[in-house]
Amino acid sequence: MASSTSASPKTDDLRQVGGLTAAEAAERLRSDGPNVIGGKGRRTLWAILFAQVASPLVLILVAASLVSLVVGDAVTAGIILTIIVMSAALGFVQEARSETAVAALQARLTLRATVVRDGQPQELPIHDVVRGDLVLLSAGDIVPADVSLVEADHLYIDEASLTGESAPAAKLPHAADAAEPAAGDHDGLGFFGTSVVSGTGTAVVTATGARTSYGEIAKHLVERAPENDFQRGVRAFGGLIFRVTTLLVIAVLVINLALHRPLLESLLFAIALAVGLTPELLPAIVTLNLTRGAQVLSRRGVLVKRLPAIQNLGSVTVLCTDKTGTLTTGTLAVVGSVGIDKDDASEAARALEFAYLNSHFQTGFANPLDAAILAGTLQPSDLASYSKRAELPYDFTRRLLSVVVQGADAQPLLVTKGAPEAVLQRSSHVREDAESRPIGPAEHARLARLVESASADGYRLVAVGSRVLAPDELAGADASGKVHPMDPVTTERDLVFEGLVLFSDPPKDGVSDTIAQLAGDGVALKVVTGDNDLVARHVAEQVGLVVEGVLTGDEIRVLTPAALVARAKRTTIFARVDPDQKLQVIRALHDGGAVVGYLGDGINDAPSLHAADVGISVDNATDVARSAASIILLEPSLAAIHQGVVEGRRTFANTLKYIRMGTSSNFGNMLSMTGAALVLPFLPMTPGQILLNNLIYDASQTAIPTDTVDDAVTGTPARWDVGSIRRFMLIFGPVSSVFDFLTFGVLLWAVGANEQQFQTGWFIESLFTQVLVVLVIRTRLSPFWRSRPSRPLTVAIIAALAVTVVIPLSPLAPLLGFAALPVVFWVLLVVLVAGYLALVELVKRRFDNARPATPVGTVRTSA
C-alpha cells in the first residue's frame, strides 16, 4: 500500500475541485486577514516618529520649555523645542531608512508553503495561506496553519513547541465517515508552527493566524527572546550612564541651589546636563550600524534575519559545520559500487540497481544522495514493471529509508538504503556470487574492512539491503478506517546486504585559504557530521584543517557532561553524531567558554541552530532550519561566513567608537560644568547652548557607521566590555576637562571675556575638541593619521566644525546668547586643540597597552 489515505466528504470535495480557486482564496484573505501570529510587522512612519518624542528625557525637555514659556523666557523655550524637533527629525530619518532596509531583507526570507490553487500546486508565502487551502506537506516543512489531514504517508510531525513531547507524533488521516475529529483526537490534525520530520501528507487548512492553536496561546503570552550578548552589553552600558548621569545632575543642582541661583534656571541647566551626558542617538546609531552591516552582507550573499546577530557573528570564536557543501562542493556524484567481493562486477551492478529502485520510488525529503543516484546510475530495464506498495521514510534515529516495490508476478520486495552500519546491523545475509549467504564472523569482518577502506579513501557511502516480504507483512486498515503504518523494527530485519554505493564530493576551491583566515582571526573550525570519522578526517586533511582530536557518537554517549566540555575544546571532528549529540556538542562548547556559530540546513539541525549563539543556514535549507537560524547564506560558503564575521566585528567596532567618544567627551563636559558652577558667577553654558552643542556633535557622529576599521580590530572577536568603557570614560573625560579649564583661564584672563563671550568661547572649544578627537579615538594606531577616516565621516567632521564657527557669527547669535570673540581667541584655540589631541594620543597609547585582554568566551558587562 503506497499511502494511507482516507478522507471526510468535506475534504473529498475540495480535492476533487483541486483546492480553492484564486478568487476564493483572495476573498478569504480579505475577510480573515493574513496568516500571521502576534507579529509586529514593519513599523509605520507614525510609530517611528512617536518613538522619537516618547522618551522620558524628551518629555522632560518639553515640560521645561513650557515652564520657560510661562515665566516669559520665550527664547530658551524656543531653543529647546527647536533642538527637540531637529533631534527627533534626525533620529526619524535614520530609523525610517533602517526600517525600510530591514523590511527589504526580511522579504527575501519569507517562509513558503506548497498550496493547491486552481488544481495546480504552487508555492506561496505562509502569510498568504487561507482557511480551506489544500496544502502539501513533506519532510522539512513548517506546518503553515492549523490543518486537518486528508492523506498521510508515514507522516511524523514534531509538536514539541506545543506539547513539550520530544518524540515526533505519528499522523493519520481522519476516517472516511468522520466529518470532524473526536474531542482530544489529534492524530489527524497538524498545528501551525510545528515541523514535519518525515513522510508526506495532504491537508486542508482549518484555521489561520490568531485563530490557530498557537495563536490562542500567543494571546496569553508575551514572547520575549532570550537576551543575547549584544543586548546584555547595551543594558549594562545603559546602567552605567544612568548612574553617572544621576550623580552629576544631582551634584550640579545642589551646587547651584547652594549658591542661591534661580531654581528654574538651575533645573533647566541640570536637565540640559542630563541630555548632554546621555548618548540619546545610541539607538539610532546602533540601528544604522547594524542595518548598514546587513546591507553590506546582503550584497555578499549573507541575509540577516535578526539585526543583533551581526554583532554576535563578530563575537564567534568557534564555528561548527558539516563538511558537505561547506568544505566540499556539495555536488555528489556516484563513482561506483562494490559488493563483498570487490572484484565482482555483478554484485556492484545489483547494488546500484537496488539503490536506483529505492531513490526512484521514495517520496520523502529530497536529498543530494538520491539526486546523484538517479542522475549517475543506469535506470533498470524493467523499472516500468515495478509498482510501489509502501514506504518507511527516513528518520535520523534509524538512518534508513525503505520502500516496498512489487514487480509483475513477483512477491513484494523491501529495498533499504542508509548508513552502512545501520544496514549491516539489520542484515543477516550478504549477496555473494549472485547468491545470498548467512553473515558469519568472517563475512562481517570483510564487510567492516570494506566500509573502512572506502571511507579512508574519502568516499561517502550508502549501503543497500533487501528482503522479500510475505504478503501478510504489508500494513492494512482496521475497522475504524485508520491505516497503521508498517513497523520499521519488524520490517527492516533479516536483510540481504547487497553492497555499497560510493559517492565523491571534492573539496571547494579556496576553502583551505578561508580556513586559514578564520584561524588567523581567532575562529576555530570544528566539523560536526553524521558521516564516518574516516571520511571526515580525509576531507579535513584535503582542505588543510589541522585535526587535534576526533570524537564519535559512540564515544560521546558514554561521556559525562563535564567530560564532554573538556574533550570538546580539543576536538576538531565530531563524527557519526545524531541530532541530539549535535546539540550536546554545541552546549558543551558554549559551556566551555566559546561563542558558537553553527551552520546547518537540515531538519535535525534546528535544535542546534537554536542553541548556538549564532544559527546560520542556507537559502535552500528546510523551512525548519531557516526558521531557526538568524543568518541565511544564499549559498553554503565558509568564505561568506568569514566575511560575515569580519563585517560583524567592523559593525561592533564602529558602534563602540560612538559610545567611547560620546561618553568620554560628554563626561568631561559635565565635570567641567560642575567645576565651573563652583567658581563662576554665571552658568558656563546656557541650557539651550548645551543642547545645541550636543545636537551638532551627535549629527557629526551619524557618519560613524561608514567609517573604516583597522585590520587589528577585525582580526579579534568583538565582545562587550562595559568595564573598559567605564575606564575609558573615567580616564579620557578628565583629560578633556583639563583643557576645558585651560580654556576657562584663556577666556577670563587672556581674552577678558564677559558672560556671553565666555559661553560662546567654551561652546566653540568644546565642539572643536569633541569633534576632532574622533580622529584620534577611532583607531588604535599611533600616530592616528596612519588610519584614515571614511570620506563621509571626514565630511561630517568638517561640516560640524563649519557650523560651530558660523553660528556665533550668524544673525541667530543674539537669540542663542552668543557674542563675537577677538582674533586672539582663535589663535589660542588652535594651540589648545592641538595640545589636547596630542595629549589624548599619548594617553591612548598607554590605555591600549595597559588594557587587559578579554578572555575568549568572557562577556565583561559589569559596570
mmCIF file of C-alpha atoms in Angstrom, residues 149-388:
data_model
loop_
_atom_site.group_PDB
_atom_site.id
_atom_site.type_symbol
_atom_site.label_atom_id
_atom_site.label_comp_id
_atom_site.label_asym_id
_atom_site.label_seq_id
_atom_site.Cartn_x
_atom_site.Cartn_y
_atom_site.Cartn_z
ATOM 1 C CA LEU A 149 -5.133 15.722 7.268
ATOM 2 C CA VAL A 150 -6.629 14.297 4.100
ATOM 3 C CA GLU A 151 -3.764 11.959 3.267
ATOM 4 C CA ALA A 152 -0.773 10.844 5.297
ATOM 5 C CA ASP A 153 2.059 8.548 4.306
ATOM 6 C CA HIS A 154 4.166 7.733 7.366
ATOM 7 C CA LEU A 155 3.829 11.340 8.398
ATOM 8 C CA TYR A 156 5.609 12.330 11.609
ATOM 9 C CA ILE A 157 5.365 15.879 12.983
ATOM 10 C CA ASP A 158 7.468 17.439 15.735
ATOM 11 C CA GLU A 159 4.981 19.141 18.077
ATOM 12 C CA ALA A 160 7.397 19.840 20.933
ATOM 13 C CA SER A 161 6.779 23.600 20.671
ATOM 14 C CA LEU A 162 3.122 23.000 21.628
ATOM 15 C CA THR A 163 3.017 19.771 23.620
ATOM 16 C CA GLY A 164 6.524 19.535 25.066
ATOM 17 C CA GLU A 165 6.777 15.951 23.788
ATOM 18 C CA SER A 166 10.247 15.349 22.384
ATOM 19 C CA ALA A 167 9.214 12.379 20.208
ATOM 20 C CA PRO A 168 7.571 13.261 16.857
ATOM 21 C CA ALA A 169 3.860 12.435 16.658
ATOM 22 C CA ALA A 170 2.634 9.919 14.066
ATOM 23 C CA LYS A 171 -0.192 11.378 11.984
ATOM 24 C CA LEU A 172 -3.106 9.587 10.309
ATOM 25 C CA PRO A 173 -5.932 10.978 8.180
ATOM 26 C CA HIS A 174 -9.444 11.059 9.623
ATOM 27 C CA ALA A 175 -11.725 8.134 8.987
ATOM 28 C CA ALA A 176 -13.793 8.425 5.821
ATOM 29 C CA ASP A 177 -17.058 8.610 7.732
ATOM 30 C CA ALA A 178 -15.917 11.272 10.211
ATOM 31 C CA ALA A 179 -16.508 14.870 9.204
ATOM 32 C CA GLU A 180 -14.765 16.192 12.299
ATOM 33 C CA PRO A 181 -12.230 14.602 14.681
ATOM 34 C CA ALA A 182 -13.368 13.468 18.087
ATOM 35 C CA ALA A 183 -12.504 15.692 21.032
ATOM 36 C CA GLY A 184 -8.908 15.176 22.052
ATOM 37 C CA ASP A 185 -8.107 13.222 18.871
ATOM 38 C CA HIS A 186 -5.095 14.997 17.416
ATOM 39 C CA ASP A 187 -3.877 12.162 15.186
ATOM 40 C CA GLY A 188 -5.421 13.735 12.102
ATOM 41 C CA LEU A 189 -4.508 17.338 12.903
ATOM 42 C CA GLY A 190 -1.461 19.452 12.252
ATOM 43 C CA PHE A 191 -0.738 22.689 14.088
ATOM 44 C CA PHE A 192 0.689 25.990 12.937
ATOM 45 C CA GLY A 193 4.431 26.307 13.582
ATOM 46 C CA THR A 194 5.142 22.603 14.085
ATOM 47 C CA SER A 195 7.519 20.851 11.691
ATOM 48 C CA VAL A 196 7.353 17.765 9.509
ATOM 49 C CA VAL A 197 10.097 15.331 10.481
ATOM 50 C CA SER A 198 9.417 12.623 7.908
ATOM 51 C CA GLY A 199 6.836 11.351 5.474
ATOM 52 C CA THR A 200 4.355 13.229 3.312
ATOM 53 C CA GLY A 201 0.804 14.446 3.680
ATOM 54 C CA THR A 202 -2.045 16.456 2.209
ATOM 55 C CA ALA A 203 -4.214 18.601 4.472
ATOM 56 C CA VAL A 204 -6.966 21.181 4.474
ATOM 57 C CA VAL A 205 -6.384 24.418 6.391
ATOM 58 C CA THR A 206 -8.918 24.799 9.187
ATOM 59 C CA ALA A 207 -7.629 27.952 10.900
ATOM 60 C CA THR A 208 -5.076 30.666 10.234
ATOM 61 C CA GLY A 209 -3.306 33.390 12.186
ATOM 62 C CA ALA A 210 -4.634 34.241 15.630
ATOM 63 C CA ARG A 211 -7.385 31.587 15.279
ATOM 64 C CA THR A 212 -4.858 28.739 15.345
ATOM 65 C CA SER A 213 -3.954 26.790 18.483
ATOM 66 C CA TYR A 214 -0.647 28.619 18.627
ATOM 67 C CA GLY A 215 -2.450 31.915 18.158
ATOM 68 C CA GLU A 216 -4.728 31.195 21.106
ATOM 69 C CA ILE A 217 -1.688 30.547 23.279
ATOM 70 C CA ALA A 218 0.040 33.672 21.965
ATOM 71 C CA LYS A 219 -2.894 35.804 23.139
ATOM 72 C CA HIS A 220 -1.983 34.981 26.735
ATOM 73 C CA LEU A 221 1.764 35.149 26.373
ATOM 74 C CA VAL A 222 4.210 37.911 25.669
ATOM 75 C CA GLU A 223 7.020 36.304 23.747
ATOM 76 C CA ARG A 224 10.426 37.515 24.689
ATOM 77 C CA ALA A 225 13.546 36.178 23.066
ATOM 78 C CA PRO A 226 16.429 35.258 25.375
ATOM 79 C CA GLU A 227 18.798 38.149 25.982
ATOM 80 C CA ASN A 228 21.892 37.802 23.828
ATOM 81 C CA ASP A 229 25.420 39.078 24.251
ATOM 82 C CA PHE A 230 24.724 42.329 22.393
ATOM 83 C CA GLN A 231 21.588 43.126 24.395
ATOM 84 C CA ARG A 232 23.319 42.370 27.698
ATOM 85 C CA GLY A 233 26.053 44.809 26.750
ATOM 86 C CA VAL A 234 23.613 47.593 25.847
ATOM 87 C CA ARG A 235 21.708 47.044 29.094
ATOM 88 C CA ALA A 236 24.858 47.174 31.203
ATOM 89 C CA PHE A 237 26.026 50.300 29.384
ATOM 90 C CA GLY A 238 22.648 51.953 29.991
ATOM 91 C CA GLY A 239 23.001 51.227 33.704
ATOM 92 C CA LEU A 240 26.437 52.866 33.748
ATOM 93 C CA ILE A 241 25.165 56.030 32.042
ATOM 94 C CA PHE A 242 22.160 56.236 34.361
ATOM 95 C CA ARG A 243 24.301 56.086 37.500
ATOM 96 C CA VAL A 244 26.850 58.633 36.290
ATOM 97 C CA THR A 245 24.182 60.994 34.972
ATOM 98 C CA THR A 246 22.152 60.866 38.168
ATOM 99 C CA LEU A 247 25.208 61.570 40.326
ATOM 100 C CA LEU A 248 26.415 64.545 38.288
ATOM 101 C CA VAL A 249 22.992 66.104 37.773
ATOM 102 C CA ILE A 250 22.208 65.974 41.487
ATOM 103 C CA ALA A 251 25.635 67.405 42.292
ATOM 104 C CA VAL A 252 25.225 70.306 39.864
ATOM 105 C CA LEU A 253 21.685 71.046 41.038
ATOM 106 C CA VAL A 254 22.765 71.059 44.690
ATOM 107 C CA ILE A 255 25.740 73.348 43.928
ATOM 108 C CA ASN A 256 23.605 75.850 42.019
ATOM 109 C CA LEU A 257 20.940 75.937 44.714
ATOM 110 C CA ALA A 258 23.594 76.298 47.403
ATOM 111 C CA LEU A 259 24.893 79.358 45.524
ATOM 112 C CA HIS A 260 21.344 80.769 45.617
ATOM 113 C CA ARG A 261 20.849 80.700 41.849
ATOM 114 C CA PRO A 262 17.289 80.745 40.475
ATOM 115 C CA LEU A 263 15.528 77.389 40.837
ATOM 116 C CA LEU A 264 14.151 77.318 37.286
ATOM 117 C CA GLU A 265 17.484 78.233 35.750
ATOM 118 C CA SER A 266 19.249 75.625 37.878
ATOM 119 C CA LEU A 267 16.674 72.967 36.975
ATOM 120 C CA LEU A 268 16.893 73.677 33.244
ATOM 121 C CA PHE A 269 20.677 73.617 33.468
ATOM 122 C CA ALA A 270 20.603 70.237 35.263
ATOM 123 C CA ILE A 271 18.210 68.804 32.675
ATOM 124 C CA ALA A 272 20.436 70.035 29.862
ATOM 125 C CA LEU A 273 23.394 68.353 31.572
ATOM 126 C CA ALA A 274 21.474 65.074 31.665
ATOM 127 C CA VAL A 275 20.784 65.352 27.945
ATOM 128 C CA GLY A 276 24.398 66.281 27.305
ATOM 129 C CA LEU A 277 25.751 63.222 29.068
ATOM 130 C CA THR A 278 23.243 60.785 27.569
ATOM 131 C CA PRO A 279 24.104 59.414 24.103
ATOM 132 C CA GLU A 280 20.481 59.769 23.050
ATOM 133 C CA LEU A 281 21.256 58.847 19.457
ATOM 134 C CA LEU A 282 22.712 55.495 20.524
ATOM 135 C CA PRO A 283 19.626 53.502 19.400
ATOM 136 C CA ALA A 284 19.689 55.267 16.014
ATOM 137 C CA ILE A 285 23.461 54.805 15.678
ATOM 138 C CA VAL A 286 23.240 51.130 16.635
ATOM 139 C CA THR A 287 20.336 50.520 14.257
ATOM 140 C CA LEU A 288 22.069 52.405 11.455
ATOM 141 C CA ASN A 289 25.280 50.469 12.078
ATOM 142 C CA LEU A 290 23.548 47.107 12.094
ATOM 143 C CA THR A 291 21.396 47.964 9.088
ATOM 144 C CA ARG A 292 24.396 49.065 7.074
ATOM 145 C CA GLY A 293 26.155 45.850 8.064
ATOM 146 C CA ALA A 294 23.119 43.841 6.947
ATOM 147 C CA GLN A 295 23.066 45.644 3.602
ATOM 148 C CA VAL A 296 26.784 45.040 3.054
ATOM 149 C CA LEU A 297 26.371 41.349 3.891
ATOM 150 C CA SER A 298 23.321 41.000 1.628
ATOM 151 C CA ARG A 299 25.437 42.124 -1.313
ATOM 152 C CA ARG A 300 27.824 39.298 -0.420
ATOM 153 C CA GLY A 301 25.125 36.647 -0.235
ATOM 154 C CA VAL A 302 24.505 36.779 3.524
ATOM 155 C CA LEU A 303 20.980 37.688 4.660
ATOM 156 C CA VAL A 304 20.360 38.774 8.250
ATOM 157 C CA LYS A 305 17.027 37.853 9.867
ATOM 158 C CA ARG A 306 17.734 39.482 13.248
ATOM 159 C CA LEU A 307 19.998 42.527 13.278
ATOM 160 C CA PRO A 308 21.799 41.855 16.611
ATOM 161 C CA ALA A 309 23.041 38.617 15.041
ATOM 162 C CA ILE A 310 25.562 40.706 13.076
ATOM 163 C CA GLN A 311 27.374 41.713 16.258
ATOM 164 C CA ASN A 312 27.029 38.173 17.615
ATOM 165 C CA LEU A 313 28.614 36.854 14.419
ATOM 166 C CA GLY A 314 31.568 39.132 15.070
ATOM 167 C CA SER A 315 31.923 37.552 18.524
ATOM 168 C CA VAL A 316 32.113 33.956 17.282
ATOM 169 C CA THR A 317 35.181 32.021 18.443
ATOM 170 C CA VAL A 318 34.120 28.523 17.313
ATOM 171 C CA LEU A 319 32.323 27.718 14.061
ATOM 172 C CA CYS A 320 30.689 24.295 13.792
ATOM 173 C CA THR A 321 29.692 22.944 10.398
ATOM 174 C CA ASP A 322 29.099 19.782 8.476
ATOM 175 C CA LYS A 323 31.606 19.134 5.720
ATOM 176 C CA THR A 324 29.198 18.601 2.801
ATOM 177 C CA GLY A 325 28.548 21.798 0.877
ATOM 178 C CA THR A 326 30.822 23.835 3.129
ATOM 179 C CA LEU A 327 34.230 22.214 2.988
ATOM 180 C CA THR A 328 33.249 20.293 -0.128
ATOM 181 C CA THR A 329 31.313 21.339 -3.229
ATOM 182 C CA GLY A 330 28.191 19.523 -2.059
ATOM 183 C CA THR A 331 27.797 18.184 -5.606
ATOM 184 C CA LEU A 332 27.703 14.442 -5.030
ATOM 185 C CA ALA A 333 28.424 12.057 -7.867
ATOM 186 C CA VAL A 334 28.186 8.276 -7.947
ATOM 187 C CA VAL A 335 31.642 6.878 -8.708
ATOM 188 C CA GLY A 336 30.718 3.232 -8.447
ATOM 189 C CA SER A 337 29.591 0.459 -6.164
ATOM 190 C CA VAL A 338 31.132 -2.585 -4.539
ATOM 191 C CA GLY A 339 29.902 -5.840 -3.032
ATOM 192 C CA ILE A 340 31.588 -8.070 -0.506
ATOM 193 C CA ASP A 341 33.765 -9.285 -3.351
ATOM 194 C CA LYS A 342 35.276 -6.044 -4.642
ATOM 195 C CA ASP A 343 36.151 -7.627 -7.968
ATOM 196 C CA ASP A 344 32.684 -8.991 -8.721
ATOM 197 C CA ALA A 345 31.022 -6.664 -11.253
ATOM 198 C CA SER A 346 27.638 -8.376 -10.952
ATOM 199 C CA GLU A 347 27.473 -7.637 -7.214
ATOM 200 C CA ALA A 348 28.288 -3.994 -7.856
ATOM 201 C CA ALA A 349 25.627 -3.724 -10.569
ATOM 202 C CA ARG A 350 22.979 -5.263 -8.326
ATOM 203 C CA ALA A 351 23.743 -2.776 -5.545
ATOM 204 C CA LEU A 352 23.298 0.127 -7.974
ATOM 205 C CA GLU A 353 20.055 -1.311 -9.332
ATOM 206 C CA PHE A 354 18.554 -1.630 -5.846
ATOM 207 C CA ALA A 355 19.743 1.868 -4.927
ATOM 208 C CA TYR A 356 18.016 3.231 -8.025
ATOM 209 C CA LEU A 357 14.729 1.499 -7.131
ATOM 210 C CA ASN A 358 14.838 2.970 -3.626
ATOM 211 C CA SER A 359 15.610 6.533 -4.783
ATOM 212 C CA HIS A 360 13.092 6.403 -7.644
ATOM 213 C CA PHE A 361 10.129 5.349 -5.515
ATOM 214 C CA GLN A 362 10.816 7.230 -2.258
ATOM 215 C CA THR A 363 8.640 10.320 -1.815
ATOM 216 C CA GLY A 364 10.074 11.851 1.330
ATOM 217 C CA PHE A 365 12.535 14.676 1.728
ATOM 218 C CA ALA A 366 14.638 15.089 -1.417
ATOM 219 C CA ASN A 367 18.360 14.901 -0.769
ATOM 220 C CA PRO A 368 21.573 15.087 -2.827
ATOM 221 C CA LEU A 369 22.249 11.344 -2.453
ATOM 222 C CA ASP A 370 19.030 10.421 -4.228
ATOM 223 C CA ALA A 371 19.652 13.035 -6.890
ATOM 224 C CA ALA A 372 23.141 11.672 -7.500
ATOM 225 C CA ILE A 373 21.878 8.076 -7.727
ATOM 226 C CA LEU A 374 19.127 8.952 -10.207
ATOM 227 C CA ALA A 375 21.469 11.103 -12.297
ATOM 228 C CA GLY A 376 24.526 8.871 -12.248
ATOM 229 C CA THR A 377 23.095 5.365 -12.361
ATOM 230 C CA LEU A 378 21.548 3.482 -15.273
ATOM 231 C CA GLN A 379 17.815 3.006 -14.933
ATOM 232 C CA PRO A 380 16.862 -0.685 -14.515
ATOM 233 C CA SER A 381 15.482 -2.039 -17.767
ATOM 234 C CA ASP A 382 12.400 -3.477 -16.027
ATOM 235 C CA LEU A 383 11.618 -0.347 -13.966
ATOM 236 C CA ALA A 384 8.200 0.039 -15.587
ATOM 237 C CA SER A 385 7.131 -3.351 -14.262
ATOM 238 C CA TYR A 386 7.538 -2.249 -10.634
ATOM 239 C CA SER A 387 4.866 -0.572 -8.556
ATOM 240 C CA LYS A 388 5.278 0.923 -5.114
#
